[in-house]
Amino acid sequence: MLVNRLRRRLTLLYCAASVASGVVLLFIITTLSAGLPPSDVPAPEGVSVEPGHLPDSLLAQLKAYRSDILLLPGAALAIMAVLSLAVGWVIAGRILRPVRTMTGRLRQISARNVHERLAMTGPHDELKDLADTVDELLGRLETALDGHKRFVANAAHELRTPLTVEHALLEEPLATNATIERYQANFESLIAVNRARGRLLESLLTLAGSEHGQGRAEPVDLAGLAEQAVRDRAAELDRNGLRVKAMIRPATLLGDPALIGRLVANLCDNAVHYNVPGGVVEVATRRAADQALLVVTNTGPVVPPDEVDRLFEPFLRLRRVADDGHHGLGLSIVRAIAVAHGAALTAHAHPEGGLTVEIRFLATP
């Protein structure tokens, strides 16, 4: 067990520190005793001592004297080494008791009860900081798991709908003895449903790939991508009677060109699709200090301010047009790509209706 191994290591560390300090103390005693002058040692009665010379009997007494100086401290050091092991084991156990408690609680936490927390009490020390950090990690993990469950449920629902439609289109002519024209109409509907499902799968793959980080990093012309996105949607803008205000200035960033292109396209699609007849779409790019800015604004239905963040969740839409081919993944892909590139994304709703999305990338030098 990890805690027991750590406890043994701490015990040996305490014991080694205690023994090392005792050895240092003995070394000091030995050094001091070796430096005693012969005159400090009393000569036996009846023995004359000449300066600079010691008789053998006196030398023997001096060696015995020094041995006595080292014998008792050495024995005490051996006893203290044993006691330090016992005391170190107890101290290490008391210090690691909170770690043992945290380990036991963490082993009981699983995907079913990830909402539980360690909630350690006591003085604000390193172990309390560790417990609080683990609680914060569990909170982020709970949020991620909840989002994953919602995503899977919504994805299953979105994929089930075209399957149901396809089944009905295939079954209807067989049950009604339909004509060739009816078969042809159903086949055209099947092709449309299949294309919509293909777009959904492509969006899911893009979302999954962008959440795992950006791919290759190279200079990306943000202004060029914005101009291309506006040109590609010129026909749809005219068809819906929308006016475009393009304020595109040079801005370059370092990132994945394919992902940044999808981000710009999704923002423009969202601005066009969720708009009002005769509305306005504004697309702007510019460089501000060391940042490359992309701002997309549209006129549209009123969005409650407290619902803006929900627009960037997968499959969540405040307004849905029947058979519009959109699955509520556009803005969630935008957010995932922005996060993968370390960009700051902000969005705010206008009181009269519409939405402004601003993304700040780190510009190239």
Coordinates of C-alpha atoms in Angstrom, one line a residue:
M1 CA 0.0 0.0 0.0
L2 CA 1.3 3.4 -1.0
V3 CA 0.6 5.0 2.4
N4 CA 2.4 2.3 4.3
R5 CA 5.5 2.5 2.0
L6 CA 5.5 6.3 2.5
R7 CA 5.2 5.7 6.3
R8 CA 8.2 3.4 6.3
R9 CA 10.3 5.8 4.3
L10 CA 9.5 8.7 6.6
T11 CA 10.3 6.5 9.6
L12 CA 13.7 5.6 8.2
L13 CA 14.3 9.3 7.4
Y14 CA 13.5 10.3 10.9
C15 CA 15.8 7.5 12.3
A16 CA 18.6 8.5 9.9
A17 CA 18.4 12.1 10.9
S18 CA 18.5 11.2 14.6
V19 CA 21.5 8.8 14.2
A20 CA 23.3 11.3 12.0
S21 CA 23.0 14.0 14.6
G22 CA 24.3 11.6 17.3
V23 CA 27.3 10.7 15.1
V24 CA 28.1 14.4 14.6
L25 CA 27.9 14.9 18.4
L26 CA 30.2 11.9 19.0
F27 CA 32.6 13.3 16.4
I28 CA 32.7 16.6 18.2
I29 CA 33.3 14.9 21.6
T30 CA 36.1 12.8 20.1
T31 CA 37.8 15.9 18.5
L32 CA 37.6 17.9 21.7
S33 CA 39.0 15.0 23.8
A34 CA 41.9 14.4 21.4
G35 CA 42.9 18.0 21.8
L36 CA 43.2 17.9 25.6
P37 CA 46.8 18.7 26.7
P38 CA 48.7 16.1 28.8
S39 CA 48.8 18.5 31.7
D40 CA 45.0 18.2 32.0
V41 CA 45.4 14.5 32.9
P42 CA 46.5 14.0 36.5
A43 CA 49.6 11.9 36.9
P44 CA 49.7 9.0 39.4
E45 CA 51.2 9.5 42.8
G46 CA 55.0 8.8 42.8
V47 CA 55.3 9.2 39.1
S48 CA 57.4 12.1 37.8
V49 CA 56.4 13.5 34.4
E50 CA 59.0 15.3 32.3
P51 CA 57.7 18.0 29.9
G52 CA 56.9 16.6 26.5
H53 CA 57.1 12.9 27.6
L54 CA 54.4 10.6 29.1
P55 CA 55.2 7.3 30.7
D56 CA 53.4 4.2 29.4
S57 CA 51.2 3.9 32.5
L58 CA 50.0 7.4 32.0
L59 CA 49.3 6.8 28.3
A60 CA 47.3 3.8 29.2
Q61 CA 45.2 5.8 31.6
L62 CA 44.7 8.5 28.9
K63 CA 43.4 5.9 26.4
A64 CA 41.1 4.4 29.0
Y65 CA 39.9 8.0 29.8
R66 CA 39.1 8.6 26.2
S67 CA 37.4 5.2 25.8
D68 CA 35.2 6.0 28.8
I69 CA 34.3 9.3 27.1
L70 CA 33.1 7.5 23.9
L71 CA 31.6 4.4 25.5
L72 CA 28.5 5.8 27.2
P73 CA 27.5 8.2 24.4
G74 CA 28.0 5.4 21.9
A75 CA 25.7 3.1 23.9
A76 CA 23.2 5.9 24.2
L77 CA 23.3 6.5 20.5
A78 CA 22.5 2.8 19.8
I79 CA 19.5 3.0 22.2
M80 CA 18.3 6.2 20.6
A81 CA 18.5 4.7 17.1
V82 CA 16.0 2.0 18.2
L83 CA 13.8 4.5 20.0
S84 CA 13.9 6.9 17.0
L85 CA 12.5 4.1 14.8
A86 CA 9.5 3.6 17.2
V87 CA 8.9 7.3 17.6
G88 CA 9.4 8.0 13.9
W89 CA 6.8 5.3 13.1
V90 CA 4.3 6.9 15.4
I91 CA 4.9 10.4 14.1
A92 CA 4.8 9.3 10.5
G93 CA 1.5 7.6 11.2
R94 CA -0.1 10.7 12.7
I95 CA 1.2 12.9 9.8
L96 CA -0.1 10.5 7.1
R97 CA -3.4 9.8 8.8
P98 CA -5.2 12.4 6.6
V99 CA -3.6 10.9 3.5
R100 CA -5.0 7.5 4.5
T101 CA -8.4 9.0 5.0
M102 CA -8.3 10.7 1.6
T103 CA -7.2 7.5 -0.1
G104 CA -10.1 5.5 1.4
R105 CA -12.6 8.1 0.4
L106 CA -11.2 8.4 -3.1
R107 CA -11.4 4.6 -3.6
Q108 CA -15.1 4.8 -2.8
I109 CA -15.8 7.5 -5.4
S110 CA -16.9 6.3 -8.8
A111 CA -18.9 7.6 -11.8
R112 CA -22.1 6.9 -9.8
N113 CA -21.1 9.1 -6.8
V114 CA -18.7 11.5 -8.3
H115 CA -20.6 14.3 -6.6
E116 CA -19.1 13.3 -3.3
R117 CA -16.2 15.3 -1.9
L118 CA -13.4 14.8 0.6
A119 CA -14.3 17.9 2.6
M120 CA -11.3 17.6 4.8
T121 CA -11.3 19.7 8.0
G122 CA -8.5 20.9 10.2
P123 CA -5.7 23.4 10.0
H124 CA -4.9 25.1 6.6
D125 CA -1.7 23.2 5.8
E126 CA -0.3 21.3 2.8
L127 CA -2.6 18.3 3.3
K128 CA -5.7 20.5 3.5
D129 CA -4.6 22.3 0.3
L130 CA -4.2 18.9 -1.4
A131 CA -7.7 17.8 -0.3
D132 CA -9.2 21.0 -1.6
T133 CA -7.4 20.6 -4.9
V134 CA -8.7 17.1 -5.2
D135 CA -12.2 18.4 -4.5
E136 CA -11.9 21.0 -7.2
L137 CA -10.7 18.2 -9.6
L138 CA -13.7 16.1 -8.7
G139 CA -16.0 19.1 -9.4
R140 CA -14.5 19.5 -12.9
L141 CA -14.7 15.8 -13.5
E142 CA -18.4 15.8 -12.5
T143 CA -19.1 18.7 -14.9
A144 CA -17.3 16.9 -17.7
L145 CA -19.2 13.6 -17.1
D146 CA -22.5 15.3 -17.0
G147 CA -21.8 17.1 -20.2
H148 CA -20.6 13.8 -21.8
K149 CA -23.9 12.1 -20.7
R150 CA -26.0 14.9 -22.2
F151 CA -23.9 14.9 -25.4
V152 CA -24.4 11.1 -25.9
A153 CA -28.1 11.3 -25.2
N154 CA -28.6 14.2 -27.6
A155 CA -26.4 12.7 -30.3
A156 CA -28.4 9.4 -30.0
H157 CA -31.6 11.4 -30.4
E158 CA -30.3 13.3 -33.4
L159 CA -29.2 10.2 -35.1
R160 CA -32.4 8.3 -34.3
T161 CA -34.6 10.9 -36.0
P162 CA -33.2 10.4 -39.6
L163 CA -33.3 6.6 -39.1
T164 CA -37.0 6.9 -38.3
V165 CA -37.7 9.1 -41.3
E166 CA -35.8 6.7 -43.6
H167 CA -37.7 3.7 -42.3
A168 CA -41.0 5.5 -42.9
L169 CA -40.0 6.5 -46.4
L170 CA -39.0 3.0 -47.3
E171 CA -42.1 1.4 -45.8
E172 CA -44.7 3.8 -47.1
P173 CA -44.5 2.9 -50.9
L174 CA -44.4 -0.8 -50.1
A175 CA -47.6 -0.6 -48.0
T176 CA -49.5 1.6 -50.4
N177 CA -48.6 0.0 -53.8
A178 CA -47.1 3.3 -54.8
T179 CA -46.4 4.5 -58.4
I180 CA -43.0 5.0 -59.9
E181 CA -43.4 8.8 -59.2
R182 CA -43.9 8.1 -55.5
Y183 CA -40.9 5.9 -55.4
Q184 CA -38.8 8.6 -57.0
A185 CA -40.1 11.3 -54.6
N186 CA -39.3 9.0 -51.6
F187 CA -35.8 8.3 -52.9
E188 CA -35.2 12.0 -53.3
S189 CA -36.3 12.5 -49.7
L190 CA -34.0 9.6 -48.6
I191 CA -31.1 11.3 -50.3
A192 CA -31.8 14.5 -48.5
V193 CA -32.0 12.7 -45.1
N194 CA -28.8 10.9 -45.9
R195 CA -27.0 14.1 -46.6
A196 CA -28.3 15.7 -43.4
R197 CA -27.0 12.7 -41.4
G198 CA -23.7 13.0 -43.2
R199 CA -23.4 16.6 -42.2
L200 CA -24.3 15.6 -38.6
L201 CA -21.6 13.0 -38.5
E202 CA -19.1 15.4 -40.0
S203 CA -19.9 18.0 -37.4
L204 CA -19.5 15.3 -34.6
L205 CA -16.1 14.4 -36.0
T206 CA -15.0 18.0 -36.2
L207 CA -16.2 18.6 -32.6
A208 CA -14.4 15.6 -31.3
G209 CA -11.2 16.5 -33.2
S210 CA -11.2 20.1 -32.1
E211 CA -11.7 19.2 -28.4
H212 CA -8.5 17.1 -28.6
G213 CA -6.4 20.2 -29.5
Q214 CA -5.3 21.9 -32.7
G215 CA -3.5 20.0 -35.4
R216 CA -0.6 21.6 -37.4
A217 CA 0.2 25.2 -36.5
E218 CA 1.0 27.6 -39.2
P219 CA 0.3 31.2 -40.0
V220 CA -3.4 31.7 -40.8
D221 CA -4.8 34.7 -42.7
L222 CA -7.9 35.4 -40.6
A223 CA -9.0 38.3 -42.9
G224 CA -8.8 36.0 -46.0
L225 CA -10.9 33.3 -44.3
A226 CA -13.5 35.9 -43.4
E227 CA -13.7 37.3 -46.9
Q228 CA -14.0 33.8 -48.3
A229 CA -16.8 32.9 -45.9
V230 CA -18.8 36.0 -46.9
R231 CA -18.4 35.2 -50.6
D232 CA -19.5 31.6 -50.2
R233 CA -22.7 32.8 -48.6
A234 CA -23.5 35.6 -51.0
A235 CA -26.4 33.6 -52.6
E236 CA -28.0 32.7 -49.3
L237 CA -27.6 36.3 -48.1
D238 CA -29.4 37.5 -51.2
R239 CA -32.1 34.8 -50.9
N240 CA -32.9 35.9 -47.3
G241 CA -32.7 39.6 -48.1
L242 CA -29.8 40.1 -45.6
R243 CA -27.3 42.9 -45.8
V244 CA -23.6 42.4 -45.1
K245 CA -21.3 44.9 -43.4
A246 CA -17.8 43.7 -43.8
M247 CA -15.1 45.5 -41.9
I248 CA -12.2 43.2 -42.7
R249 CA -8.7 44.3 -41.9
P250 CA -5.4 42.3 -41.9
A251 CA -5.1 39.9 -39.0
T252 CA -2.8 36.8 -38.9
L253 CA -2.6 34.1 -36.2
L254 CA -0.8 30.8 -35.7
G255 CA -3.1 27.8 -35.8
D256 CA -4.7 25.1 -37.9
P257 CA -6.1 26.6 -41.1
A258 CA -8.8 23.9 -41.5
L259 CA -10.1 24.4 -38.0
I260 CA -10.0 28.2 -38.1
G261 CA -11.8 28.1 -41.5
R262 CA -14.5 25.9 -39.9
L263 CA -14.8 28.3 -37.0
V264 CA -15.3 31.4 -39.3
A265 CA -17.7 29.4 -41.5
N266 CA -19.8 28.3 -38.5
L267 CA -20.1 31.8 -37.1
C268 CA -21.2 33.2 -40.5
D269 CA -23.7 30.3 -40.9
N270 CA -25.1 31.0 -37.5
A271 CA -25.4 34.7 -38.2
V272 CA -27.2 34.0 -41.5
H273 CA -29.5 31.2 -40.3
Y274 CA -30.7 32.8 -37.0
N275 CA -31.6 36.2 -38.5
V276 CA -34.7 38.1 -39.5
P277 CA -35.8 39.0 -43.1
G278 CA -34.0 42.1 -44.2
G279 CA -31.6 41.8 -41.3
V280 CA -27.9 42.6 -41.1
V281 CA -24.8 40.4 -40.8
E282 CA -21.6 42.1 -39.7
V283 CA -18.2 40.4 -40.1
A284 CA -15.1 42.2 -38.8
T285 CA -11.4 41.3 -38.4
R286 CA -8.6 43.4 -37.1
R287 CA -5.4 43.3 -35.2
A288 CA -5.3 44.9 -31.7
A289 CA -1.8 44.9 -30.1
D290 CA -0.8 41.3 -30.0
Q291 CA -4.3 39.9 -30.7
A292 CA -6.1 38.9 -33.9
L293 CA -9.8 39.7 -33.5
L294 CA -12.8 38.2 -35.2
V295 CA -16.2 39.7 -34.5
V296 CA -19.5 38.4 -36.1
T297 CA -22.8 40.2 -35.3
N298 CA -26.3 39.6 -36.5
T299 CA -29.8 40.9 -36.1
G300 CA -32.2 38.2 -35.0
P301 CA -34.6 37.1 -32.4
V302 CA -34.1 38.3 -28.8
V303 CA -31.8 36.0 -26.8
P304 CA -32.2 36.2 -23.0
P305 CA -28.9 37.2 -21.5
D306 CA -28.8 34.2 -19.2
E307 CA -29.3 31.9 -22.1
V308 CA -26.3 33.0 -24.1
D309 CA -23.9 30.5 -22.7
R310 CA -26.3 27.7 -23.5
L311 CA -26.0 28.5 -27.2
F312 CA -22.5 27.0 -27.1
E313 CA -23.6 23.7 -25.7
P314 CA -24.0 20.8 -28.2
F315 CA -27.5 20.3 -29.6
L316 CA -29.0 23.2 -27.7
R317 CA -31.0 25.7 -29.7
L318 CA -33.3 28.4 -28.5
R319 CA -35.2 28.4 -31.9
R320 CA -35.4 25.6 -34.3
V321 CA -36.7 25.7 -37.9
A322 CA -38.2 22.5 -39.1
D323 CA -36.1 20.5 -41.5
D324 CA -33.4 23.2 -41.5
G325 CA -30.5 20.7 -41.6
H326 CA -28.9 22.2 -38.5
H327 CA -28.2 20.2 -35.4
G328 CA -27.1 22.8 -32.8
L329 CA -23.4 21.9 -33.1
G330 CA -22.2 25.0 -34.9
L331 CA -21.4 27.2 -31.9
S332 CA -20.2 24.3 -29.8
I333 CA -17.6 23.6 -32.5
V334 CA -16.7 27.2 -32.5
R335 CA -16.0 27.1 -28.8
A336 CA -14.1 23.9 -29.0
I337 CA -11.8 25.3 -31.8
A338 CA -11.3 28.5 -29.9
V339 CA -10.3 26.6 -26.7
A340 CA -7.9 24.4 -28.7
H341 CA -6.1 27.5 -30.0
G342 CA -6.0 29.3 -26.6
A343 CA -8.4 32.0 -27.8
A344 CA -10.8 34.0 -25.6
L345 CA -14.4 33.8 -26.7
T346 CA -17.1 36.2 -25.5
A347 CA -20.7 36.6 -26.6
H348 CA -23.5 39.0 -25.7
A349 CA -27.1 39.4 -26.7
H350 CA -28.6 42.7 -27.9
P351 CA -31.8 44.0 -26.2
E352 CA -33.4 44.6 -29.6
G353 CA -32.4 41.1 -30.8
G354 CA -29.4 39.4 -32.2
L355 CA -26.0 38.3 -31.0
T356 CA -22.4 39.4 -31.1
V357 CA -19.6 36.8 -30.9
E358 CA -16.0 38.0 -30.4
I359 CA -12.9 35.8 -30.5
R360 CA -9.5 37.0 -29.6
F361 CA -6.6 34.9 -30.9
L362 CA -2.9 35.4 -30.2
A363 CA -1.6 37.2 -33.3
T364 CA 1.6 36.3 -35.0
P365 CA 4.6 38.6 -34.3

